[in-house]
Coordinates of C-alpha atoms in Angstrom, one line a residue:
Chain A
M1 CA 218.9 -47.2 233.3
Q2 CA 220.6 -45.4 236.0
D3 CA 222.0 -42.0 235.1
V4 CA 224.9 -42.5 232.6
S5 CA 228.5 -41.6 234.1
D6 CA 230.8 -39.7 232.1
K7 CA 232.8 -42.9 231.4
P8 CA 232.1 -44.5 228.4
L9 CA 231.3 -48.4 228.0
T10 CA 234.2 -50.1 227.0
G11 CA 234.4 -53.9 226.0
T12 CA 231.2 -55.9 224.9
R13 CA 229.6 -56.8 228.3
A14 CA 226.4 -55.0 229.4
D15 CA 224.0 -55.9 232.1
T16 CA 221.3 -53.1 231.2
F17 CA 220.0 -51.1 228.4
R18 CA 217.4 -48.3 227.7
A19 CA 215.0 -48.3 224.6
A20 CA 213.2 -45.1 223.1
I21 CA 210.9 -44.6 220.3
L22 CA 212.1 -41.7 218.0
E23 CA 210.7 -40.6 214.8
Q24 CA 210.7 -43.9 212.4
R25 CA 213.5 -45.6 214.7
I26 CA 214.0 -47.4 217.9
A27 CA 216.8 -46.1 219.8
I28 CA 218.6 -48.4 222.1
E29 CA 221.6 -47.8 224.5
F30 CA 223.4 -50.4 226.3
G31 CA 225.1 -50.0 229.5
R32 CA 227.3 -51.6 232.4
T33 CA 227.2 -50.6 236.1
V34 CA 230.0 -49.1 237.1
A35 CA 232.1 -50.4 240.1
D36 CA 230.9 -47.9 242.5
G37 CA 227.5 -48.3 241.7
A38 CA 227.2 -44.5 241.3
G39 CA 226.0 -44.7 237.6
V40 CA 226.2 -46.7 234.3
S41 CA 228.8 -46.6 231.8
G42 CA 226.9 -46.2 228.4
S43 CA 227.3 -47.1 225.0
S44 CA 226.8 -45.0 221.6
R45 CA 223.3 -44.7 220.5
I46 CA 222.2 -47.5 218.3
L47 CA 219.3 -46.7 216.0
L48 CA 217.3 -49.5 214.2
D49 CA 214.4 -49.1 211.9
P50 CA 211.2 -51.2 212.3
P51 CA 212.4 -54.1 209.8
A52 CA 215.6 -54.6 211.6
V53 CA 213.6 -54.4 215.3
A54 CA 211.3 -57.1 214.1
R55 CA 214.5 -59.2 213.1
L56 CA 216.1 -58.8 216.2
I57 CA 213.0 -59.9 218.3
S58 CA 212.6 -63.0 216.4
A59 CA 216.6 -63.6 216.8
L60 CA 216.3 -62.6 220.5
Q61 CA 213.4 -64.9 221.0
E62 CA 215.1 -68.0 219.4
A63 CA 218.1 -67.3 220.9
G64 CA 216.7 -66.9 224.5
G65 CA 214.7 -69.8 224.2
R66 CA 217.6 -71.9 222.7
H67 CA 219.5 -71.2 225.9
A68 CA 217.2 -70.8 228.7
G69 CA 218.3 -74.3 230.0
A70 CA 221.7 -73.8 229.9
W71 CA 221.7 -70.4 231.4
A72 CA 219.3 -71.6 234.2
A73 CA 221.6 -74.5 235.0
A74 CA 224.8 -72.2 235.1
E75 CA 223.4 -69.6 237.0
A76 CA 221.6 -72.3 239.3
E77 CA 218.8 -70.1 239.9
P78 CA 215.7 -69.8 238.0
L79 CA 215.6 -67.2 235.0
T80 CA 214.2 -64.1 235.9
Q81 CA 211.0 -63.1 233.9
V82 CA 211.3 -59.7 232.6
S83 CA 208.3 -58.2 233.1
R84 CA 207.3 -55.4 230.4
A85 CA 206.7 -52.1 231.8
P86 CA 203.5 -50.4 230.4
T87 CA 205.7 -47.8 228.3
R88 CA 206.4 -46.9 225.0
S89 CA 209.9 -48.0 225.1
H90 CA 208.7 -51.6 225.7
A91 CA 205.6 -51.7 223.3
E92 CA 205.0 -54.9 221.6
P93 CA 206.7 -54.9 218.0
D94 CA 203.9 -53.4 215.7
E95 CA 202.1 -55.1 212.8
A96 CA 204.0 -53.3 210.4
G97 CA 207.2 -54.5 211.9
T98 CA 206.3 -57.8 211.9
R99 CA 205.0 -57.8 208.2
A100 CA 208.3 -56.2 207.2
G101 CA 210.0 -58.8 209.0
L102 CA 208.0 -61.5 207.1
L103 CA 208.8 -60.3 203.7
F104 CA 212.7 -60.1 204.6
G105 CA 212.2 -63.6 205.9
L106 CA 210.9 -64.8 202.6
L107 CA 213.7 -63.3 200.5
D108 CA 216.1 -64.7 202.8
E109 CA 214.4 -68.1 202.5
L110 CA 215.4 -67.9 198.7
G111 CA 218.9 -68.1 199.5
C112 CA 220.3 -65.6 196.8
P113 CA 221.5 -62.1 196.8
Y114 CA 218.7 -59.2 196.6
Y115 CA 219.2 -55.7 197.0
H116 CA 217.2 -53.3 199.4
E117 CA 216.5 -50.2 198.8
R118 CA 214.7 -47.6 201.2
S119 CA 212.2 -44.6 200.1
F120 CA 210.3 -42.1 201.7
R121 CA 207.2 -40.4 200.1
I122 CA 205.9 -37.0 200.9
A123 CA 202.3 -36.0 200.4
E124 CA 200.2 -33.1 201.8
R125 CA 200.8 -33.2 205.6
S126 CA 202.1 -36.7 205.4
L127 CA 205.8 -38.1 205.4
A128 CA 205.8 -41.6 205.4
A129 CA 209.1 -43.4 205.9
N130 CA 208.5 -47.0 206.5
R131 CA 209.2 -48.2 202.9
F132 CA 211.2 -50.4 200.9
L133 CA 212.1 -52.5 198.0
L134 CA 213.5 -56.1 198.0
T135 CA 215.0 -56.9 194.3
V136 CA 215.8 -60.2 193.1
N137 CA 217.2 -61.1 190.0
M138 CA 215.3 -64.3 188.4
K139 CA 218.4 -65.7 187.4
S140 CA 219.8 -65.8 190.8
V141 CA 217.0 -67.8 192.3
A142 CA 217.9 -71.7 192.5
G143 CA 215.3 -73.8 190.9
D144 CA 211.9 -72.9 189.5
A145 CA 212.2 -69.2 190.2
A146 CA 208.8 -68.6 189.0
A147 CA 207.3 -70.8 191.4
A148 CA 209.5 -69.8 194.1
V149 CA 208.3 -66.0 193.6
L150 CA 204.6 -67.2 193.5
R151 CA 205.1 -69.0 197.0
I152 CA 206.2 -65.5 198.4
C153 CA 203.1 -63.9 196.9
R154 CA 200.9 -66.7 198.5
R155 CA 202.6 -66.3 201.9
L156 CA 202.1 -62.4 201.4
S157 CA 198.3 -63.1 200.9
M158 CA 198.5 -61.8 197.6
P159 CA 194.6 -61.4 196.1
E160 CA 194.0 -64.4 193.9
D161 CA 193.4 -62.1 190.8
L162 CA 196.6 -60.3 191.2
R163 CA 198.4 -63.5 191.8
R164 CA 197.0 -64.8 188.3
G165 CA 198.2 -62.0 186.8
A166 CA 201.6 -61.9 188.1
E167 CA 201.7 -65.8 187.1
E168 CA 200.9 -64.9 183.5
A169 CA 203.7 -62.1 183.2
L170 CA 206.3 -64.2 185.0
P171 CA 207.9 -66.0 182.2
Q172 CA 208.8 -62.6 180.9
A173 CA 210.3 -61.4 184.2
K174 CA 214.0 -60.5 184.8
A175 CA 213.9 -59.4 188.1
I176 CA 211.1 -58.9 190.6
H177 CA 210.9 -55.9 193.1
F178 CA 209.1 -56.8 196.2
G179 CA 207.6 -53.6 197.8
F180 CA 206.4 -52.6 201.2
E181 CA 204.8 -49.5 203.1
G182 CA 204.0 -49.8 206.5
D183 CA 203.3 -46.3 207.8
E184 CA 199.2 -45.5 207.4
R185 CA 198.3 -48.8 205.8
I186 CA 200.4 -51.9 205.0
L187 CA 201.0 -52.4 201.6
Y188 CA 202.7 -55.0 199.6
K189 CA 203.5 -54.8 195.8
V190 CA 205.0 -56.9 193.6
Y191 CA 207.0 -55.6 190.4
L192 CA 207.7 -57.7 187.7
E193 CA 210.8 -56.0 185.4
R194 CA 210.1 -57.1 181.8
R195 CA 213.2 -59.1 180.2
D196 CA 212.6 -57.8 176.8
A197 CA 212.4 -54.2 177.4
H198 CA 215.7 -53.4 176.7
E199 CA 216.0 -55.2 173.5
E200 CA 212.7 -53.2 172.5
S201 CA 214.1 -49.9 173.5
L202 CA 216.9 -50.5 170.6
Q203 CA 214.0 -51.1 168.0
V204 CA 212.0 -48.0 168.5
S205 CA 212.7 -44.5 167.8
P206 CA 213.7 -42.2 170.9
G207 CA 210.9 -41.3 173.4
T208 CA 209.1 -44.1 172.1
P209 CA 207.7 -45.7 175.4
V210 CA 208.4 -49.4 176.3
L211 CA 206.7 -51.4 179.1
L212 CA 209.4 -51.8 181.9
H213 CA 207.5 -53.1 185.0
I214 CA 204.1 -54.3 185.5
A215 CA 203.4 -54.0 189.4
F216 CA 200.5 -55.6 191.6
K217 CA 199.6 -53.6 194.7
W218 CA 197.3 -54.5 197.5
D219 CA 196.5 -53.5 201.2
S220 CA 197.6 -56.6 203.4
N221 CA 194.5 -55.7 205.7
A222 CA 191.9 -54.6 203.0
P223 CA 192.8 -56.5 200.2
E224 CA 189.9 -55.2 198.0
Q225 CA 192.2 -52.0 197.9
R226 CA 194.2 -53.2 195.3
A227 CA 195.9 -51.6 192.1
I228 CA 197.8 -52.6 188.8
S229 CA 200.4 -50.1 187.8
R230 CA 202.1 -50.3 184.2
Y231 CA 205.6 -48.5 184.2
R232 CA 206.4 -47.1 180.8
W233 CA 210.1 -46.3 180.0
F234 CA 211.1 -43.6 177.6
P235 CA 214.5 -44.5 176.6
Q236 CA 216.9 -41.9 175.3
L237 CA 215.4 -39.0 176.1
S238 CA 217.6 -35.6 176.6
A239 CA 217.0 -33.8 180.2
A240 CA 215.1 -31.1 178.1
Q241 CA 212.7 -33.8 176.8
I242 CA 212.3 -35.4 180.2
A243 CA 211.4 -31.9 181.7
E244 CA 208.9 -31.5 179.0
R245 CA 207.0 -34.8 180.0
I246 CA 207.4 -33.8 183.6
A247 CA 205.6 -30.6 182.7
A248 CA 203.0 -32.4 181.1
I249 CA 202.3 -34.4 184.1
Y250 CA 201.7 -31.1 186.0
R251 CA 199.0 -30.3 183.5
G252 CA 201.9 -27.9 181.7
N253 CA 202.1 -25.6 184.9
R254 CA 205.9 -25.0 184.8
A255 CA 205.2 -22.5 187.8
S256 CA 204.1 -25.0 189.9
P257 CA 206.3 -25.7 193.0
S258 CA 206.0 -29.7 192.3
F259 CA 207.5 -28.9 188.6
Q260 CA 210.1 -27.0 189.7
I261 CA 211.2 -29.2 192.4
S262 CA 211.6 -31.9 189.7
D263 CA 213.0 -29.8 187.3
E264 CA 216.0 -28.7 189.6
V265 CA 216.8 -32.3 190.8
L266 CA 216.8 -33.3 187.1
R267 CA 219.2 -30.7 186.3
I268 CA 221.6 -31.3 189.4
A269 CA 221.3 -35.0 188.1
A270 CA 222.0 -34.2 184.6
H271 CA 225.0 -32.3 185.6
G272 CA 226.7 -35.2 186.9
M273 CA 226.2 -37.9 184.2
D274 CA 225.4 -38.7 180.5
E275 CA 221.9 -37.4 179.9
K276 CA 221.1 -40.3 178.1
S277 CA 221.8 -42.6 180.9
L278 CA 218.9 -41.0 182.8
Q279 CA 216.0 -43.5 183.1
Y280 CA 212.7 -41.8 182.9
L281 CA 209.4 -43.8 183.4
E282 CA 205.6 -42.9 183.6
V283 CA 203.4 -44.5 185.5
Q284 CA 199.7 -45.1 184.9
E285 CA 197.0 -47.3 186.4
D286 CA 193.5 -48.5 184.9
G287 CA 190.7 -46.6 186.5
N288 CA 192.2 -43.8 188.5
E289 CA 193.8 -40.5 188.1
R290 CA 197.2 -41.7 188.6
L291 CA 199.9 -40.2 186.3
S292 CA 203.4 -40.1 187.9
F293 CA 207.1 -40.3 186.8
D294 CA 209.9 -42.0 188.1
L295 CA 213.1 -40.7 187.3
N296 CA 216.3 -42.9 188.0
V297 CA 219.6 -40.8 189.1
Y298 CA 222.0 -43.4 190.6
D299 CA 224.3 -42.7 187.9
A300 CA 224.6 -39.2 189.1
G301 CA 226.4 -40.4 192.2
L302 CA 224.4 -37.8 194.4
Q303 CA 223.7 -38.2 198.0
L304 CA 220.5 -36.9 199.5
K305 CA 222.4 -33.9 200.8
D306 CA 223.2 -32.8 197.4
V307 CA 219.5 -32.2 196.8
Q308 CA 218.7 -30.6 200.3
A309 CA 217.3 -27.4 198.8
Q310 CA 214.7 -29.4 197.0
L311 CA 213.7 -31.9 199.8
A312 CA 213.4 -28.4 202.0
K313 CA 211.0 -27.2 199.3
M314 CA 209.3 -30.4 199.3
R315 CA 208.6 -30.3 202.9
E316 CA 207.5 -26.8 202.8
Q317 CA 205.2 -27.2 200.0
F318 CA 203.3 -30.3 201.6
G319 CA 203.3 -28.6 205.3
I320 CA 205.4 -31.3 206.7
R321 CA 206.6 -30.5 210.4
P322 CA 210.1 -29.4 210.4
G323 CA 211.5 -31.3 213.2
Q324 CA 209.8 -34.5 211.8
F325 CA 211.5 -34.4 208.3
Q326 CA 214.7 -33.2 210.0
A327 CA 214.6 -37.0 212.0
L328 CA 214.5 -38.5 208.6
Y329 CA 216.8 -36.3 206.9
D330 CA 219.3 -36.8 209.5
Q331 CA 219.5 -40.4 209.0
V332 CA 219.5 -40.5 205.3
K333 CA 221.4 -37.4 204.0
T334 CA 224.3 -39.3 203.2
R335 CA 222.8 -41.9 201.3
V336 CA 223.1 -42.2 197.5
L337 CA 220.0 -40.5 195.6
G338 CA 218.7 -43.3 193.5
H339 CA 215.2 -42.3 192.3
L340 CA 212.6 -39.4 192.4
A341 CA 209.2 -40.2 191.9
G342 CA 206.4 -37.4 191.8
G343 CA 203.3 -36.5 189.9
I344 CA 199.6 -37.1 190.6
H345 CA 198.9 -40.3 192.8
R346 CA 195.5 -42.4 192.5
N347 CA 193.8 -40.1 195.0
G348 CA 194.6 -37.5 192.7
R349 CA 196.6 -35.7 195.1
E350 CA 200.4 -34.6 194.4
F351 CA 203.4 -36.6 196.0
F352 CA 207.2 -37.2 195.7
N353 CA 208.6 -40.6 196.5
V354 CA 212.5 -40.5 197.1
Y355 CA 214.5 -43.8 197.1
Y356 CA 217.7 -44.1 198.1
G357 CA 220.6 -46.1 199.2
V358 CA 220.2 -49.6 197.6
Q359 CA 222.5 -52.3 199.3
R360 CA 223.0 -55.8 198.1
H361 CA 222.5 -58.5 200.7
K362 CA 224.1 -62.0 200.3
G363 CA 221.1 -64.0 201.0
Chain B
M1 CA 217.4 -20.5 204.3
D2 CA 217.4 -24.0 202.9
R3 CA 220.3 -25.2 204.8
F4 CA 218.3 -24.4 208.1
E5 CA 217.9 -27.5 210.5
F6 CA 215.4 -27.9 212.9
A7 CA 215.2 -29.4 216.5
T8 CA 214.5 -33.2 216.9
G9 CA 213.3 -35.4 220.0
G10 CA 217.4 -36.6 219.5
D11 CA 218.9 -33.5 219.9
R12 CA 221.1 -32.8 222.4
Y13 CA 222.0 -29.3 223.8
F14 CA 225.4 -28.1 225.2
N15 CA 227.2 -24.8 226.4
Y16 CA 230.6 -23.5 225.0
C17 CA 232.4 -25.8 227.5
L18 CA 230.4 -28.6 226.0
W19 CA 228.4 -29.1 229.4
P20 CA 224.9 -30.1 229.0
Y21 CA 221.8 -28.5 229.7
Q22 CA 218.1 -29.0 229.2
P23 CA 216.4 -26.7 226.9
V24 CA 214.6 -23.8 228.4
A25 CA 211.2 -24.3 226.4
A26 CA 209.7 -26.6 224.0
T27 CA 211.6 -27.5 221.2
D28 CA 209.2 -29.1 218.6
D29 CA 210.3 -27.6 214.9
K30 CA 212.4 -24.8 216.5
F31 CA 215.8 -24.2 215.1
R32 CA 219.3 -26.0 215.7
G33 CA 222.1 -24.1 217.2
I34 CA 223.8 -24.5 213.7
N35 CA 221.3 -21.9 212.1
V36 CA 223.1 -19.4 214.0
L37 CA 226.1 -20.1 212.6
Y38 CA 224.6 -20.6 209.1
Q39 CA 222.8 -17.1 209.5
S40 CA 226.2 -15.6 210.2
F41 CA 227.9 -17.3 207.2
Q42 CA 224.9 -15.8 205.0
F43 CA 225.6 -12.5 206.3
A44 CA 229.1 -12.6 205.7
G45 CA 228.8 -14.2 202.1
V46 CA 231.1 -16.8 203.0
D47 CA 232.2 -19.3 200.2
E48 CA 230.2 -22.2 199.8
R49 CA 233.0 -24.2 200.7
T50 CA 232.7 -23.0 204.2
Y51 CA 229.5 -25.1 204.6
A52 CA 230.8 -28.2 203.3
F53 CA 233.9 -27.3 206.0
V54 CA 231.2 -27.5 208.8
E55 CA 229.6 -30.7 207.4
A56 CA 233.2 -32.4 207.3
I57 CA 233.7 -31.8 210.8
R58 CA 230.5 -32.9 211.8
D59 CA 230.7 -35.8 210.0
A60 CA 234.0 -36.8 211.5
I61 CA 233.2 -36.1 215.1
G62 CA 229.4 -36.2 215.4
P63 CA 226.6 -33.7 215.8
F64 CA 226.4 -31.4 218.7
Q65 CA 230.0 -31.8 219.5
T66 CA 231.6 -28.7 218.1
V67 CA 231.3 -25.3 219.8
F68 CA 231.3 -22.2 217.4
G69 CA 232.1 -18.6 218.3
I70 CA 231.0 -15.9 216.1
K71 CA 233.2 -12.7 216.7
Q72 CA 233.1 -9.3 215.8
F73 CA 236.2 -7.2 215.9
E74 CA 236.4 -3.6 214.5
G75 CA 233.2 -4.3 212.2
R76 CA 234.5 -7.5 210.5
M77 CA 233.2 -11.2 211.2
S78 CA 235.1 -13.9 212.5
W79 CA 234.8 -17.7 213.9
E80 CA 236.5 -20.1 215.7
F81 CA 235.4 -23.5 216.3
Y82 CA 236.2 -25.2 219.7
F83 CA 236.5 -28.8 220.1
Y84 CA 236.5 -30.6 223.5
D85 CA 237.1 -34.2 225.0
Y86 CA 237.5 -34.2 228.7
Q87 CA 239.0 -37.6 228.7
R88 CA 242.2 -36.1 227.4
L89 CA 244.6 -38.9 226.9
D90 CA 241.6 -41.4 226.2
R91 CA 240.3 -38.7 224.1
R92 CA 238.1 -39.7 220.9
V93 CA 237.9 -36.1 219.6
S94 CA 241.6 -35.1 218.9
I95 CA 243.4 -32.6 217.0
S96 CA 244.7 -35.1 214.8
R97 CA 241.2 -36.4 213.9
V98 CA 239.8 -32.8 213.3
L99 CA 242.9 -32.0 211.1
E100 CA 242.2 -35.0 209.1
A101 CA 238.9 -34.1 208.6
I102 CA 239.6 -30.8 207.2
R103 CA 242.4 -31.9 205.0
P104 CA 240.5 -31.9 201.8
F105 CA 240.0 -28.2 202.3
C106 CA 243.2 -26.6 203.5
R107 CA 246.8 -27.5 204.1
C108 CA 248.1 -27.8 207.6
D109 CA 251.8 -28.9 208.7
I110 CA 251.0 -28.9 212.3
V111 CA 251.5 -32.0 214.0
A112 CA 249.7 -32.6 217.4
N113 CA 251.4 -34.7 220.0
E114 CA 248.7 -36.6 221.4
N115 CA 250.4 -37.3 224.5
L116 CA 249.7 -34.0 225.8
P117 CA 246.8 -33.8 228.4
Y118 CA 245.0 -31.3 226.4
F119 CA 241.1 -31.3 227.1
M120 CA 240.0 -28.7 224.1
F121 CA 241.6 -27.0 221.2
S122 CA 240.3 -24.4 218.7
L123 CA 240.7 -23.4 215.0
D124 CA 240.2 -19.7 213.7
V125 CA 237.9 -20.4 210.6
D126 CA 237.0 -18.2 207.6
S127 CA 236.4 -18.7 203.9
A128 CA 239.7 -18.4 203.1
L129 CA 240.7 -21.4 205.2
A130 CA 237.7 -23.5 203.7
T131 CA 238.7 -22.9 200.2
G132 CA 242.1 -23.4 200.7
A133 CA 243.5 -20.0 200.1
R134 CA 245.3 -19.8 203.2
D135 CA 246.9 -22.5 205.5
L136 CA 245.9 -23.7 209.0
D137 CA 249.0 -22.3 210.8
V138 CA 247.8 -22.2 214.2
V139 CA 246.0 -24.7 216.6
H140 CA 244.8 -23.2 220.3
M141 CA 245.4 -25.9 222.7
Y142 CA 244.2 -26.0 226.0
I143 CA 245.3 -27.8 229.1
G144 CA 243.8 -28.0 232.7
N145 CA 245.7 -26.2 236.0
P146 CA 246.2 -28.8 238.4
G147 CA 246.7 -27.6 241.9
S148 CA 244.5 -24.5 241.2
Q149 CA 241.7 -23.5 243.7
V150 CA 239.6 -22.6 240.8
S151 CA 238.5 -24.2 237.8
S152 CA 240.9 -22.8 234.9
G153 CA 242.7 -23.4 232.0
I154 CA 245.5 -22.3 230.1
A155 CA 245.6 -21.7 226.2
Y156 CA 248.9 -22.3 224.1
A157 CA 249.3 -21.6 220.3
L158 CA 250.4 -24.9 218.7
R159 CA 252.3 -24.1 215.3
P160 CA 254.6 -26.0 213.0
Q161 CA 257.9 -25.1 214.9
S162 CA 256.7 -23.8 218.0
T163 CA 254.2 -23.9 221.2
A164 CA 253.6 -20.6 222.9
L165 CA 251.6 -19.6 225.9
E166 CA 248.7 -17.7 224.9
N167 CA 245.9 -17.0 227.5
F168 CA 244.6 -18.1 231.0
Y169 CA 240.8 -18.6 231.7
F170 CA 239.3 -18.8 235.3
F171 CA 235.7 -20.1 235.7
F172 CA 233.2 -19.1 238.5
D173 CA 229.4 -20.2 239.4
A174 CA 227.7 -17.1 238.5
K175 CA 225.3 -17.8 241.3
T176 CA 227.6 -18.8 244.2
Q177 CA 231.0 -17.2 243.1
L178 CA 230.0 -13.8 241.6
Q179 CA 232.0 -11.9 244.2
E180 CA 235.2 -14.2 243.5
A181 CA 234.4 -13.3 239.9
A182 CA 234.5 -9.5 240.4
D183 CA 237.3 -9.9 242.5
K184 CA 239.2 -11.9 239.8
I185 CA 238.2 -9.2 237.0
F186 CA 239.3 -6.4 239.4
C187 CA 242.6 -8.1 240.2
S188 CA 244.2 -6.8 237.0
A189 CA 247.4 -5.4 235.4
Y190 CA 244.9 -3.3 233.0
L191 CA 243.0 -1.4 234.9
D192 CA 242.4 0.7 238.1
A193 CA 239.7 -0.9 240.3
A194 CA 239.1 2.3 241.9
R195 CA 237.8 3.9 239.1
V196 CA 236.1 1.6 237.0
D197 CA 232.4 0.6 237.6
A198 CA 231.8 -3.0 237.8
D199 CA 228.7 -3.0 235.9
R200 CA 230.8 -1.6 232.9
I201 CA 232.1 -5.1 232.7
L202 CA 230.2 -7.5 234.7
W203 CA 227.1 -6.4 232.9
P204 CA 224.1 -7.0 235.3
E205 CA 221.7 -7.9 232.3
L206 CA 224.1 -10.8 231.7
R207 CA 224.9 -12.0 236.0
D208 CA 222.0 -14.1 235.5
C209 CA 223.8 -17.2 233.9
R210 CA 225.6 -20.3 234.7
T211 CA 229.0 -19.4 234.8
I212 CA 231.3 -16.6 234.5
C213 CA 234.8 -16.8 233.1
V214 CA 237.7 -14.3 233.3
A215 CA 240.3 -14.4 230.9
N216 CA 244.0 -12.8 231.2
K217 CA 245.3 -12.5 227.6
K218 CA 248.3 -10.9 226.2
Q219 CA 247.2 -7.5 225.6
N220 CA 243.8 -7.3 227.3
D221 CA 241.3 -9.2 229.7
C222 CA 237.8 -10.9 228.6
V223 CA 235.0 -12.0 230.6
Y224 CA 232.5 -14.5 229.3
F225 CA 228.7 -15.2 230.5
S226 CA 227.7 -18.5 229.8
E227 CA 224.4 -20.2 229.3
I228 CA 222.1 -16.8 229.0
N229 CA 218.8 -16.8 227.3
V230 CA 217.8 -15.4 224.2
D231 CA 216.4 -12.4 225.3
Q232 CA 219.8 -11.5 226.9
L233 CA 221.5 -12.5 223.8
L234 CA 219.6 -9.9 221.9
F235 CA 220.5 -7.4 224.6
F236 CA 223.8 -8.2 224.3
L237 CA 223.9 -7.8 220.1
K238 CA 222.0 -4.5 220.7
A239 CA 224.3 -2.9 223.0
L240 CA 227.5 -4.1 220.8
A241 CA 226.0 -2.8 217.7
Y242 CA 225.8 -5.8 215.8
P243 CA 224.9 -5.5 212.6
P244 CA 221.0 -5.1 212.0
A245 CA 220.9 -8.4 209.9
I246 CA 222.1 -10.3 212.8
V247 CA 220.1 -8.6 215.5
D248 CA 217.1 -9.0 213.3
F249 CA 217.5 -12.9 212.8
F250 CA 217.2 -13.3 216.6
E251 CA 214.5 -10.8 216.8
T252 CA 212.2 -12.4 214.1
N253 CA 212.8 -15.9 214.8
R254 CA 212.9 -15.7 218.8
G255 CA 210.2 -17.9 218.7
S256 CA 212.3 -20.6 217.3
L257 CA 215.4 -19.9 219.1
D258 CA 214.0 -19.3 222.5
H259 CA 214.5 -22.7 223.8
L260 CA 218.5 -22.4 223.3
L261 CA 220.8 -21.0 225.6
Y262 CA 223.9 -18.8 224.4
D263 CA 227.3 -17.8 225.6
V264 CA 228.9 -14.5 225.0
G265 CA 232.2 -12.9 225.6
L266 CA 233.8 -9.3 225.8
D267 CA 237.2 -8.5 225.1
F268 CA 238.0 -5.3 227.0
I269 CA 240.5 -2.5 227.5
V270 CA 240.2 0.2 230.1
D271 CA 241.4 3.9 229.7
G272 CA 240.9 5.6 233.0
S273 CA 237.5 4.8 234.0
D274 CA 236.5 4.0 230.2
V275 CA 235.9 0.4 229.5
R276 CA 236.0 -0.3 225.5
I277 CA 235.1 -3.3 224.2
L278 CA 237.8 -4.7 221.6
K279 CA 236.0 -7.8 220.4
S280 CA 232.8 -9.5 221.4
G281 CA 231.3 -12.9 220.3
Y282 CA 228.4 -15.0 221.0
Y283 CA 228.8 -18.8 221.2
N284 CA 226.6 -22.2 220.4
V285 CA 227.1 -25.7 219.1
F286 CA 226.5 -27.9 216.1

């Protein structure tokens, strides 16, 4: 695109664009050549995450193909074939974008509302932000909901043994959370939220765990890499009791930076909500060291910037490049803080997942 | 400091007139300009609401759009935020818009006439304003100077019941108009050019910059040097005996601040041959 003039783009017509790959985003600016040809009036920069890019590409290809004949007739000259320059700004959509787009497309096909929640993971020298959950309530799905879910699982190439496990648990499911990770590997996840968990929580003494989710997870390109995770909910715990349980996950070491970060977030959240509304889960998997927690703090009404200090500590603790984290933080700091998950992952290493900004899609 | 922010590939860089520049060193993981402001806040012990005040402005008009000045006068620190929109009557960054953004923090009875062709305005900022302990009772509004051969601006104090002339500003290219800048400084009602050494005002250490601005104010004149590097800024801060904590911040973090350019200003009075600095300030952008 030519040099941008100091006149901003007005109206909706554009005759040029430029794109750039930023940290975890594609940036696009549209422009229109100014009358004297001395430059281009530019629009504001539009930032898209990889799933949105995948959907945009799909939509553009469909629209371009549908109207190619009409445009050619109107212009009375052959359509110019846009050649792709061998630069990153014109790179083919990566596999993760395509796979994420597939999951979105499958949920869209259900024709019912679903929720979209993003997250990022921080671990040793690793910041992974191409992650999201799509949640659908079984009652919202028309017809045989279980069959529809299993069709999605097949389309995601869910390993057969996991699919059988999911099929067995589906009759008990109130909601399904479909998860995607597309940073270092491409992972799909299917969480089945148990319908009876709430009822069971009322019948047990406070602090007695109730199975809330069972999750089936697999590497899309290496399906032998798989796991089944069990999420146990500890209802009606106070903030202090939750802190005790988190300390136990960190082997009783209250001086550990990870415990202190977790405890600080817990205190900030508890300050803004009824403690008993804090939903605390612990996660375990058969055959590996995973022991982690998940703390739901949506009801605290916090934004990510309200825990900026704790996020900064996470960044430092795990050796994440400040500029890399800043690029993500700038995008998400005003989103609602949803969950903090942390503890020991199946690889034996500490981590944090931060979930945020759940949004409803009409479907 | 937990609030500190770090440069990303998408960052933009502007001087105190909101003119863009290219960073003068690699930027990876280095400090953003806002850290210079936050460090001064931390040093001065401002109320927490002051940080939220900054965020509210940034949320309203976008990042890298607000110039800040950190001033030192008689040992006290103060701040001024400057807002530019050269579109003038087609402006997006207006007095009204910024006043709306800070409405939750402080009371302001000023109503701006958005039909006036101002290109810039500024607010005096401190903890008292951010906490609502004082009202915002003046907005400094700057308009152009059509017909002038020199790039220039005129500042007015906009108050609820009045508008009053304040200062005049004249801009000179430091490389091609240094003599004109000197001529302007020494064409003054406040000093005898025959008795004052030019180097006492037009500091040689700062002349390697982009523009030199000369301001005529009610009681004194002022000179500004735009787009100096971090080493020039350190010289400036030390020469004017800024607090050790301020100097130390730049010295200790020089490697994280050397990609930025800075702007500085000196308000001065002259007594015979003696030049005394009344007030000074350094500027950057958030």
